[in-house]
Coordinates of C-alpha atoms in Angstrom, one line a residue:
M21 CA 39.5 6.6 7.1
S22 CA 36.8 8.8 5.4
T23 CA 34.0 10.4 7.4
P24 CA 30.7 8.6 7.2
L25 CA 28.0 10.6 5.2
L26 CA 25.5 9.7 8.0
D27 CA 26.4 8.7 11.5
I28 CA 23.7 8.1 14.2
K29 CA 25.0 7.6 17.7
D30 CA 23.0 6.5 20.8
Y31 CA 20.0 8.4 19.4
S32 CA 16.9 8.3 21.6
L33 CA 13.6 10.2 21.0
D34 CA 10.5 10.5 23.1
I35 CA 7.0 11.7 22.1
G36 CA 4.9 13.3 24.7
T37 CA 1.3 12.0 25.3
F38 CA -1.4 12.5 27.9
D39 CA -0.1 9.3 29.6
G40 CA 3.5 10.5 29.6
P41 CA 6.4 10.2 27.2
V42 CA 6.5 7.3 24.8
H43 CA 10.1 6.0 24.0
V44 CA 9.8 5.8 20.2
L45 CA 13.6 5.4 19.5
K46 CA 16.0 3.9 21.9
G47 CA 19.8 4.2 21.6
I48 CA 20.0 4.0 17.8
N49 CA 23.5 3.4 16.4
L50 CA 23.8 3.4 12.6
T51 CA 26.6 4.4 10.1
V52 CA 26.0 5.0 6.4
N53 CA 29.0 5.5 4.2
R54 CA 29.0 7.3 0.9
G55 CA 27.8 5.0 -1.8
D56 CA 26.0 2.7 0.6
T57 CA 22.5 1.4 0.0
L58 CA 21.0 0.7 3.5
G59 CA 17.7 -1.1 3.9
I60 CA 15.7 -0.7 7.2
V61 CA 13.0 -3.3 7.8
G62 CA 10.5 -3.8 10.7
E63 CA 6.8 -3.9 11.4
S64 CA 4.5 -0.9 11.8
G65 CA 5.3 1.0 14.9
S66 CA 8.9 -0.2 15.0
G67 CA 10.2 3.4 14.5
K68 CA 11.5 3.2 10.9
T69 CA 9.7 6.3 9.6
V70 CA 10.3 8.3 12.8
L71 CA 14.0 7.6 12.4
V72 CA 14.3 8.6 8.8
R73 CA 12.2 11.7 9.4
S74 CA 14.5 12.7 12.2
V75 CA 17.3 12.6 9.7
M76 CA 15.3 15.0 7.5
G77 CA 14.6 17.2 10.5
I78 CA 10.8 16.6 10.3
G79 CA 10.3 14.5 13.4
P80 CA 6.8 14.2 15.0
K81 CA 5.3 17.1 16.9
G82 CA 5.8 17.0 20.6
S83 CA 9.0 14.9 20.2
E84 CA 12.2 15.4 22.3
V85 CA 15.7 14.1 21.7
T86 CA 16.7 12.7 25.0
Q87 CA 20.2 11.6 24.1
G88 CA 22.6 11.1 21.2
Q89 CA 23.1 12.9 17.9
I90 CA 22.8 12.6 14.1
T91 CA 25.8 13.7 12.2
F92 CA 25.5 14.4 8.4
D93 CA 28.9 14.9 6.6
G94 CA 30.5 15.7 9.9
Q95 CA 27.8 18.2 11.0
D96 CA 25.5 17.6 14.0
I97 CA 22.0 18.2 12.5
T98 CA 20.1 17.1 15.6
R99 CA 19.3 20.6 16.8
L100 CA 19.6 22.8 13.7
T101 CA 17.4 25.8 13.3
E102 CA 14.8 25.9 10.5
K103 CA 16.9 28.4 8.7
A104 CA 19.9 26.2 8.8
W105 CA 17.9 23.3 7.4
G106 CA 17.3 25.4 4.3
N107 CA 20.6 24.4 2.9
I108 CA 20.2 20.7 3.7
R109 CA 16.6 19.5 3.5
G110 CA 15.6 18.7 0.0
I111 CA 18.9 19.8 -1.4
R112 CA 21.6 17.6 0.3
I113 CA 19.2 15.2 1.9
S114 CA 16.0 14.4 0.1
M115 CA 13.1 12.0 0.6
I116 CA 10.8 9.9 -1.5
F117 CA 7.5 9.6 0.4
Q118 CA 5.2 6.6 0.5
D119 CA 1.9 7.6 -1.0
P120 CA 2.2 9.7 -4.2
M121 CA -1.5 10.6 -4.2
T122 CA -1.1 12.2 -0.7
Y123 CA 1.9 14.2 -1.7
L124 CA 0.9 15.3 -5.2
N125 CA -1.7 18.1 -5.4
P126 CA -4.5 17.0 -7.7
L127 CA -5.2 20.7 -8.7
F128 CA -1.8 21.3 -10.3
T129 CA 0.0 19.7 -13.2
I130 CA 3.0 17.4 -12.6
G131 CA 5.3 19.9 -14.2
Q132 CA 4.1 22.8 -12.1
Q133 CA 4.6 20.9 -8.9
I134 CA 8.2 19.9 -9.7
S135 CA 8.9 23.4 -11.0
D136 CA 7.7 24.8 -7.7
V137 CA 10.0 22.4 -5.7
I138 CA 13.0 23.6 -7.8
A139 CA 12.1 27.2 -7.1
A140 CA 11.7 26.5 -3.3
H141 CA 15.1 24.9 -3.1
Q142 CA 16.7 27.8 -5.0
R143 CA 15.1 30.3 -2.6
A144 CA 16.1 28.2 0.5
S145 CA 19.7 27.9 -0.6
G146 CA 20.0 31.7 -1.3
E147 CA 20.3 31.3 -5.1
G148 CA 18.3 33.4 -7.4
V149 CA 15.1 31.6 -8.7
A150 CA 15.6 30.6 -12.3
S151 CA 13.3 31.7 -15.0
K152 CA 10.1 29.8 -15.8
S153 CA 11.5 28.4 -19.0
A154 CA 14.7 27.3 -17.3
R155 CA 12.7 25.5 -14.6
R156 CA 10.6 23.9 -17.2
A157 CA 13.7 22.6 -19.0
R158 CA 15.1 21.3 -15.6
T159 CA 11.7 19.6 -14.9
V160 CA 11.6 17.9 -18.3
E161 CA 15.3 16.7 -17.7
L162 CA 14.3 15.2 -14.3
L163 CA 11.3 13.4 -15.8
D164 CA 13.5 12.0 -18.5
Q165 CA 16.1 11.0 -15.9
V166 CA 13.5 8.9 -14.0
G167 CA 12.5 7.1 -17.2
M168 CA 9.2 8.9 -18.1
R169 CA 8.1 8.7 -21.7
D170 CA 7.4 12.0 -23.5
P171 CA 8.4 14.2 -20.5
D172 CA 7.6 17.4 -22.3
Q173 CA 4.0 16.3 -22.8
L174 CA 3.9 14.9 -19.3
F175 CA 4.7 18.3 -17.9
D176 CA 1.1 19.4 -18.5
Q177 CA -0.7 16.3 -17.2
Y178 CA -2.4 15.9 -13.7
P179 CA -1.7 13.3 -11.1
H180 CA -4.9 11.4 -11.8
Q181 CA -3.9 10.9 -15.4
L182 CA -0.9 8.8 -14.3
S183 CA -0.6 5.2 -13.1
G184 CA 0.7 4.4 -9.7
G185 CA 4.1 3.6 -11.0
M186 CA 4.3 6.8 -13.0
R187 CA 3.3 8.9 -9.9
Q188 CA 6.0 7.2 -7.9
R189 CA 8.5 8.2 -10.5
V190 CA 7.3 11.8 -10.3
L191 CA 8.0 11.8 -6.5
I192 CA 11.5 10.4 -7.3
A193 CA 12.0 13.3 -9.8
M194 CA 11.0 15.8 -7.1
A195 CA 13.4 14.2 -4.7
L196 CA 16.2 14.6 -7.2
A197 CA 15.4 18.2 -7.9
G198 CA 18.0 19.5 -5.4
K199 CA 20.8 17.1 -6.5
P200 CA 21.0 15.4 -3.1
E201 CA 23.9 13.4 -1.7
L202 CA 21.6 11.3 0.5
L203 CA 18.3 9.9 -0.8
I204 CA 15.8 8.5 1.8
A205 CA 13.1 6.2 0.3
D206 CA 10.1 5.6 2.6
E207 CA 8.2 2.5 1.2
P208 CA 8.7 3.5 -2.4
T209 CA 7.1 0.3 -3.8
T210 CA 4.1 -0.1 -1.5
A211 CA 0.9 -1.0 -3.4
L212 CA 2.7 -1.4 -6.8
D213 CA 2.4 -4.6 -8.7
V214 CA 5.4 -6.8 -9.1
T215 CA 6.4 -5.6 -12.6
V216 CA 6.1 -1.9 -11.8
Q217 CA 7.9 -2.6 -8.4
A218 CA 10.8 -4.2 -10.2
Q219 CA 10.9 -1.1 -12.6
V220 CA 11.0 1.4 -9.6
L221 CA 13.7 -0.6 -7.8
D222 CA 15.8 -0.9 -11.0
L223 CA 15.4 2.9 -11.5
I224 CA 16.7 3.6 -7.9
K225 CA 19.7 1.3 -8.5
S226 CA 20.5 2.9 -11.7
L227 CA 20.3 6.4 -10.1
V228 CA 22.7 5.3 -7.4
E229 CA 25.3 4.5 -10.1
K230 CA 24.7 7.4 -12.3
L231 CA 24.4 10.1 -9.7
N232 CA 26.6 8.6 -7.0
L233 CA 23.8 8.6 -4.5
T234 CA 23.7 7.2 -1.0
V235 CA 20.3 5.6 -0.3
V236 CA 18.5 4.7 2.9
M237 CA 15.4 2.7 2.1
I238 CA 12.7 1.6 4.5
S239 CA 10.3 -1.1 3.6
H240 CA 8.1 -3.9 5.0
D241 CA 8.9 -5.7 1.7
I242 CA 11.8 -8.1 2.4
G243 CA 12.1 -8.8 -1.3
A244 CA 12.6 -5.2 -2.2
I245 CA 15.2 -4.8 0.5
A246 CA 17.0 -8.0 -0.7
T247 CA 16.9 -6.7 -4.3
I248 CA 18.4 -3.2 -3.7
A249 CA 20.2 -3.0 -0.3
T250 CA 23.8 -3.9 0.2
R251 CA 23.4 -3.5 4.0
C252 CA 20.4 -4.1 6.2
A253 CA 19.1 -3.1 9.6
V254 CA 16.2 -4.7 11.4
M255 CA 14.1 -2.5 13.8
Y256 CA 11.8 -3.7 16.6
K257 CA 10.0 -1.6 19.2
G258 CA 12.3 1.4 18.6
E259 CA 15.6 -0.5 18.6
I260 CA 18.0 -1.9 15.9
V261 CA 18.1 -5.5 16.9
E262 CA 20.3 -6.6 14.0
Q263 CA 22.4 -5.1 11.2
G264 CA 25.0 -6.0 8.7
A265 CA 25.4 -7.2 5.1
T266 CA 21.9 -7.9 3.6
A267 CA 22.9 -11.4 2.5
D268 CA 24.2 -12.2 6.0
I269 CA 21.1 -10.8 7.8
L270 CA 18.6 -12.5 5.5
G271 CA 20.6 -15.7 4.9
N272 CA 21.6 -16.3 8.5
P273 CA 19.3 -14.3 10.9
Q274 CA 20.4 -14.2 14.5
H275 CA 17.6 -12.4 16.3
A276 CA 14.3 -14.1 16.9
Y277 CA 12.3 -11.1 15.5
T278 CA 14.3 -11.3 12.2
K279 CA 13.5 -15.0 11.9
Q280 CA 9.9 -14.2 12.6
L281 CA 9.8 -11.6 9.8
L282 CA 11.3 -14.0 7.3
A283 CA 8.9 -16.7 8.3
A284 CA 5.9 -14.4 7.6
V285 CA 7.0 -13.6 4.0
P286 CA 4.4 -15.1 1.5
D287 CA 6.1 -17.6 -0.8
I288 CA 4.7 -17.9 -4.3
E289 CA 6.2 -21.5 -4.4
A290 CA 4.6 -22.7 -1.3
E291 CA 1.5 -25.0 -1.2
P292 CA -1.6 -23.0 -0.2
K293 CA -3.0 -23.5 3.3
R294 CA -6.7 -22.5 3.0
V295 CA -9.3 -22.5 5.7
A296 CA -12.5 -24.3 4.5
A297 CA -15.8 -22.6 5.3
A298 CA -17.4 -24.5 8.1
A299 CA -20.9 -23.5 7.1
A300 CA -20.3 -24.1 3.4
E301 CA -23.0 -26.1 1.5
P302 CA -22.0 -29.6 0.4
K303 CA -20.3 -29.6 -2.9
T304 CA -22.4 -30.5 -5.9
E305 CA -21.7 -30.8 -9.6
K306 CA -22.9 -27.3 -10.1
P307 CA -21.7 -24.7 -7.5
V308 CA -24.4 -22.2 -6.5
K309 CA -23.6 -18.9 -8.3
L310 CA -23.7 -15.8 -6.1
L311 CA -22.3 -13.2 -8.4
E312 CA -22.0 -13.0 -12.2
A313 CA -21.0 -10.4 -14.7
H314 CA -22.0 -10.5 -18.4
D315 CA -20.1 -8.4 -21.0
L316 CA -19.3 -5.8 -18.3
T317 CA -17.7 -2.7 -19.9
K318 CA -16.6 0.7 -18.7
I319 CA -15.6 3.4 -21.3
Y320 CA -14.2 6.8 -20.2
K321 CA -13.6 9.8 -22.3
S322 CA -10.1 11.3 -22.2
Q323 CA -9.5 15.1 -22.1
S324 CA -9.1 15.1 -25.9
G325 CA -12.5 13.4 -26.2
E326 CA -11.1 10.1 -27.3
P327 CA -12.8 7.0 -25.7
F328 CA -10.7 4.9 -23.3
T329 CA -11.9 1.4 -22.4
A330 CA -11.0 0.6 -18.8
V331 CA -12.9 -2.7 -18.7
D332 CA -13.8 -4.5 -21.9
K333 CA -16.6 -7.1 -22.0
V334 CA -15.7 -9.0 -18.8
N335 CA -17.5 -12.2 -18.0
L336 CA -17.1 -13.9 -14.6
S337 CA -18.9 -16.2 -12.2
V338 CA -18.3 -16.3 -8.5
A339 CA -19.7 -19.3 -6.6
K340 CA -21.1 -19.0 -3.1
G341 CA -18.5 -19.5 -0.3
E342 CA -15.4 -19.2 -2.5
I343 CA -12.6 -16.7 -2.6
F344 CA -12.4 -15.3 -6.1
G345 CA -9.1 -13.7 -7.0
V346 CA -8.5 -10.9 -9.5
V347 CA -4.9 -10.2 -10.4
G348 CA -3.1 -8.0 -12.9
E349 CA -0.7 -5.0 -13.3
S350 CA -1.6 -1.4 -12.4
G351 CA -4.0 -0.1 -15.0
S352 CA -5.4 -3.5 -15.9
G353 CA -8.9 -2.6 -14.8
K354 CA -9.0 -4.5 -11.5
S355 CA -10.3 -1.8 -9.3
T356 CA -12.7 -0.4 -11.9
L357 CA -14.2 -3.9 -12.2
A358 CA -14.6 -4.2 -8.5
R359 CA -16.3 -0.8 -8.2
M360 CA -18.7 -1.7 -11.0
L361 CA -19.7 -5.0 -9.4
L362 CA -20.9 -3.0 -6.3
R363 CA -22.3 -0.2 -8.5
L364 CA -20.0 2.4 -7.0
I365 CA -19.3 3.4 -10.5
E366 CA -21.8 2.8 -13.3
P367 CA -21.0 0.3 -16.2
T368 CA -21.2 1.7 -19.7
S369 CA -22.9 -1.6 -20.7
G370 CA -23.3 -5.2 -19.5
D371 CA -25.2 -6.9 -16.6
I372 CA -24.4 -7.7 -13.0
I373 CA -26.3 -10.6 -11.5
F374 CA -26.3 -11.0 -7.7
D375 CA -28.1 -14.0 -6.2
G376 CA -30.1 -14.4 -9.4
Q377 CA -31.2 -10.8 -9.6
N378 CA -30.0 -8.4 -12.3
I379 CA -28.9 -5.4 -10.3
S380 CA -27.6 -3.3 -13.2
G381 CA -30.8 -1.2 -13.3
L382 CA -31.4 -0.8 -9.6
N383 CA -31.5 2.8 -8.2
G384 CA -32.6 4.5 -5.1
E385 CA -34.0 2.5 -2.2
P386 CA -33.7 -0.9 -4.0
L387 CA -30.0 -0.3 -4.7
R388 CA -29.4 0.8 -1.1
Q389 CA -31.1 -2.3 0.2
M390 CA -29.0 -4.5 -2.1
R391 CA -25.8 -3.0 -0.8
R392 CA -26.5 -4.5 2.7
H393 CA -25.5 -7.8 1.1
M394 CA -22.5 -6.6 -0.9
Q395 CA -19.8 -4.7 0.9
F396 CA -16.4 -3.2 0.0
V397 CA -13.0 -3.1 1.9
F398 CA -10.8 -0.5 0.5
Q399 CA -7.1 -0.7 -0.1
N400 CA -5.9 2.0 2.3
P401 CA -7.4 1.9 5.8
H402 CA -5.9 5.2 6.7
S403 CA -8.0 7.2 4.2
A404 CA -11.0 4.8 4.6
L405 CA -11.6 6.0 8.1
N406 CA -12.7 9.5 9.1
G407 CA -10.1 10.8 11.6
R408 CA -12.6 12.8 13.5
H409 CA -14.8 9.8 14.2
T410 CA -14.1 7.3 16.9
I411 CA -13.7 3.6 16.0
G412 CA -17.1 2.9 17.6
D413 CA -18.7 5.6 15.4
A414 CA -17.0 4.2 12.3
I415 CA -18.2 0.6 12.8
G416 CA -21.7 1.6 13.9
E417 CA -22.2 4.0 10.9
P418 CA -23.7 1.3 8.5
L419 CA -26.1 0.2 11.3
R420 CA -27.3 3.8 11.9
I421 CA -27.8 4.3 8.1
Q422 CA -29.3 1.0 7.1
T423 CA -31.3 -0.1 10.2
N424 CA -33.7 1.1 12.9
M425 CA -31.6 -0.3 15.7
S426 CA -31.5 1.6 19.0
K427 CA -28.4 3.3 20.2
R428 CA -27.9 0.6 22.8
D429 CA -28.3 -2.3 20.3
I430 CA -25.9 -0.5 18.0
E431 CA -23.3 -0.2 20.8
A432 CA -23.7 -3.9 21.6
R433 CA -23.3 -4.9 18.0
V434 CA -20.2 -2.7 17.7
E435 CA -18.7 -4.6 20.7
A436 CA -19.6 -7.9 19.1
L437 CA -17.9 -6.9 15.9
L438 CA -14.8 -5.9 17.7
D439 CA -14.8 -9.3 19.3
I440 CA -15.1 -10.9 15.8
V441 CA -12.1 -8.9 14.4
Q442 CA -10.1 -9.6 17.6
L443 CA -9.8 -6.1 18.9
P444 CA -10.3 -5.0 22.5
R445 CA -13.8 -3.6 23.1
M446 CA -12.3 -0.4 24.6
F447 CA -11.0 0.5 21.1
K448 CA -14.5 1.8 20.3
Y449 CA -13.4 5.0 22.2
R450 CA -10.2 5.4 20.2
Y451 CA -9.5 7.4 17.1
P452 CA -7.9 6.1 13.8
H453 CA -4.6 7.8 14.5
E454 CA -4.2 5.8 17.8
L455 CA -4.3 2.4 15.9
S456 CA -1.7 0.6 13.8
G457 CA -2.2 -0.1 10.1
G458 CA -3.3 -3.7 10.8
Q459 CA -5.7 -2.6 13.5
K460 CA -7.3 -0.1 11.2
Q461 CA -7.8 -2.6 8.4
R462 CA -9.5 -4.9 11.0
V463 CA -11.8 -1.9 11.9
C464 CA -12.6 -1.5 8.1
I465 CA -13.5 -5.3 7.9
A466 CA -15.7 -5.0 11.1
R467 CA -17.6 -2.1 9.4
A468 CA -18.0 -4.1 6.2
I469 CA -19.5 -7.1 8.0
A470 CA -21.7 -5.1 10.3
L471 CA -24.8 -5.7 8.2
N472 CA -24.1 -9.5 7.8
P473 CA -23.4 -9.2 4.1
R474 CA -23.0 -12.2 1.9
L475 CA -20.3 -10.9 -0.4
L476 CA -17.1 -8.8 0.4
I477 CA -15.1 -7.2 -2.3
L478 CA -11.6 -6.6 -1.0
D479 CA -9.4 -4.2 -3.1
E480 CA -5.8 -4.8 -2.2
P481 CA -6.6 -5.2 1.6
T482 CA -3.1 -6.1 2.7
S483 CA -0.8 -4.1 0.2
A484 CA -0.2 -1.2 2.7
L485 CA 0.6 -3.5 5.6
D486 CA 3.9 -4.8 6.8
I487 CA 4.7 -8.5 6.3
S488 CA 3.9 -9.8 9.7
V489 CA 0.6 -7.9 9.9
Q490 CA -0.3 -9.0 6.4
A491 CA 0.1 -12.6 7.4
Q492 CA -2.2 -12.0 10.4
V493 CA -4.9 -10.2 8.3
L494 CA -4.9 -13.0 5.6
E495 CA -5.3 -15.7 8.2
F496 CA -8.0 -13.6 10.0
L497 CA -9.9 -13.0 6.7
Q498 CA -10.0 -16.8 6.1
Q499 CA -11.3 -17.4 9.6
V500 CA -14.1 -14.8 9.3
R501 CA -15.1 -16.2 5.9
A502 CA -15.3 -19.7 7.4
E503 CA -17.3 -18.5 10.5
L504 CA -19.7 -16.2 8.7
D505 CA -20.1 -18.2 5.4
L506 CA -18.9 -15.2 3.3
T507 CA -17.9 -15.1 -0.3
Y508 CA -14.9 -12.9 -1.3
V509 CA -13.8 -11.2 -4.5
F510 CA -10.1 -10.6 -3.6
I511 CA -8.1 -8.1 -5.7
S512 CA -4.3 -8.1 -5.4
H513 CA -1.1 -7.5 -7.3
D514 CA 0.7 -9.9 -4.9
L515 CA 0.7 -13.3 -6.7
A516 CA 1.9 -15.1 -3.6
V517 CA -1.1 -13.8 -1.7
I518 CA -3.5 -14.7 -4.5
R519 CA -2.1 -18.3 -4.6
Q520 CA -2.4 -18.7 -0.8
I521 CA -5.9 -17.5 -0.4
C522 CA -8.0 -17.9 -3.6
D523 CA -9.9 -20.8 -5.0
Q524 CA -10.5 -19.4 -8.5
T525 CA -8.6 -16.5 -10.2
I526 CA -8.9 -14.3 -13.2
V527 CA -5.9 -12.6 -14.8
M528 CA -6.6 -9.1 -16.3
K529 CA -4.6 -7.1 -18.8
R530 CA -5.7 -3.8 -20.3
G531 CA -9.3 -4.2 -19.2
Q532 CA -9.7 -7.8 -20.5
I533 CA -9.5 -11.2 -18.8
V534 CA -6.7 -13.0 -20.5
E535 CA -6.9 -16.2 -18.3
Q536 CA -9.2 -17.7 -15.7
G537 CA -9.8 -20.9 -13.8
D538 CA -8.6 -22.8 -10.8
T539 CA -5.9 -20.9 -9.0
E540 CA -3.5 -23.8 -8.6
K541 CA -3.9 -24.8 -12.2
I542 CA -3.1 -21.2 -13.3
F543 CA 0.0 -21.0 -11.2
L544 CA 1.3 -24.5 -12.0
S545 CA 0.6 -24.4 -15.8
P546 CA -0.3 -20.9 -17.0
A547 CA -1.7 -20.9 -20.6
E548 CA -0.9 -17.3 -21.5
D549 CA 2.5 -15.6 -22.0
Y550 CA 1.3 -12.6 -19.9
T551 CA 0.4 -14.8 -17.0
R552 CA 3.7 -16.6 -17.2
A553 CA 5.5 -13.3 -17.1
L554 CA 3.6 -12.1 -14.1
I555 CA 4.3 -15.4 -12.2
E556 CA 8.0 -15.2 -13.1
S557 CA 8.2 -11.6 -11.8
G558 CA 6.5 -12.8 -8.6
R559 CA 8.9 -15.8 -8.3
K560 CA 12.0 -13.4 -8.6
T561 CA 10.6 -11.3 -5.8
S562 CA 9.7 -14.3 -3.7
R563 CA 13.2 -15.8 -4.2
A564 CA 14.8 -12.6 -3.1
A565 CA 12.6 -12.4 -0.1
N566 CA 13.2 -15.9 0.9
I567 CA 17.0 -15.9 1.2
G568 CA 16.5 -16.8 4.9
A569 CA 14.6 -20.0 3.9
T570 CA 17.3 -21.1 1.5
G571 CA 20.3 -19.9 3.3

């Protein structure tokens, strides 16, 4: 019998805190053979990322291995020196990280960054560093390998010039630079729309076959795991509670937690269960318009000086009390539109009408006062919160800026907001790194509603959250909307989420609205080919994720 490429036996790891050690990993047993594609699923805090980072030798600071070992190709790597890791990390074992914008330096070109990685691997392994032209040729080869068009031109472009899917491909190219035997993918499709997600997963599958790779992929996306993984392990509170063939685990789950995960997967085929706004006005023939956009346009200039139209003459109308969905692929103009509606970026032309007032020309104090009534919830709660400020400071910041409330009144309001978002009041003394992703997103929502706004614009508020937390946040958002009589503009690439929560929806493509109307009507009988293609991509992902429901 051949030796497993990766063998984890009785592995336990603690992290020291002021309150004593936290048992992050508890007796992990996992075997990965050459050619395997293993998926690891579990909610935030289950230990997935700590486990795979331990395999890379980059575990958290203050951690201690209390028992067990990790063996790679027959070698115990648990207590290797940093020098010994030089021949393994990035060369024989490589990792695709979750957030490309965090791991790509905005000041350097794509080509320079990959070229530097190649040079670093060559130095670490004791090889001579290849010439600049040789490293450029290898970089172009890697970019071509991951399916990037015009790789030679792409070499000189910067991260901000690429879409999310392209940046993720760049990270994959970096991970392949050392010609690894084991590739670890940490949430490689998070925040990507369904079509780009499918492309990235297809790319990873093709690389497994072409390069004879072994892959360990961690994800909160059950659909992604079902699509790519031959074997699956489910983690919960630092333990592996279930593992086996992916079809068996998802088709016939045995553990209660696995069943709970599958039940939380949003289903694009399911009938929506919306919470009606308790304080909503009685329906009339003409709904009260809260927000309108007329011929809203945003044109940027490229580096070459050529104009690029990000949003092209968009017209929309959002009624008071409704949840208005905006859906489309990466680069369709969704986020640009959202930021224009709140005047975070200035439109090139067009008008924005809020509650009957044209706010397009507002500046200074009038614009600041208007923003009390329109608030934004950003996609990534980790970057939206200042790590040096307590949760209480973060939630109270709008009150300190926009009101004359006393310190005592602000503290009381912060506690009331924590009650609304269903977080303990003692959380006001904590810092963002002490909260889970779902808890941080609730803090961002508490801050957004601090001034009693009438409109919330939510830009992908659940895309970075695991499935069970996503379901909780969506239900919570509907409850808050009903209790406070809020209106939402809800942006998402997740079609199942859009169908479940939105009353009206617009579909965007290349800066234009290609279809709009009642959400159910769009999903049941789409008029445009592009909308049909989006929905079909969503259905494929949903079907893969709902193996457990169908058996």
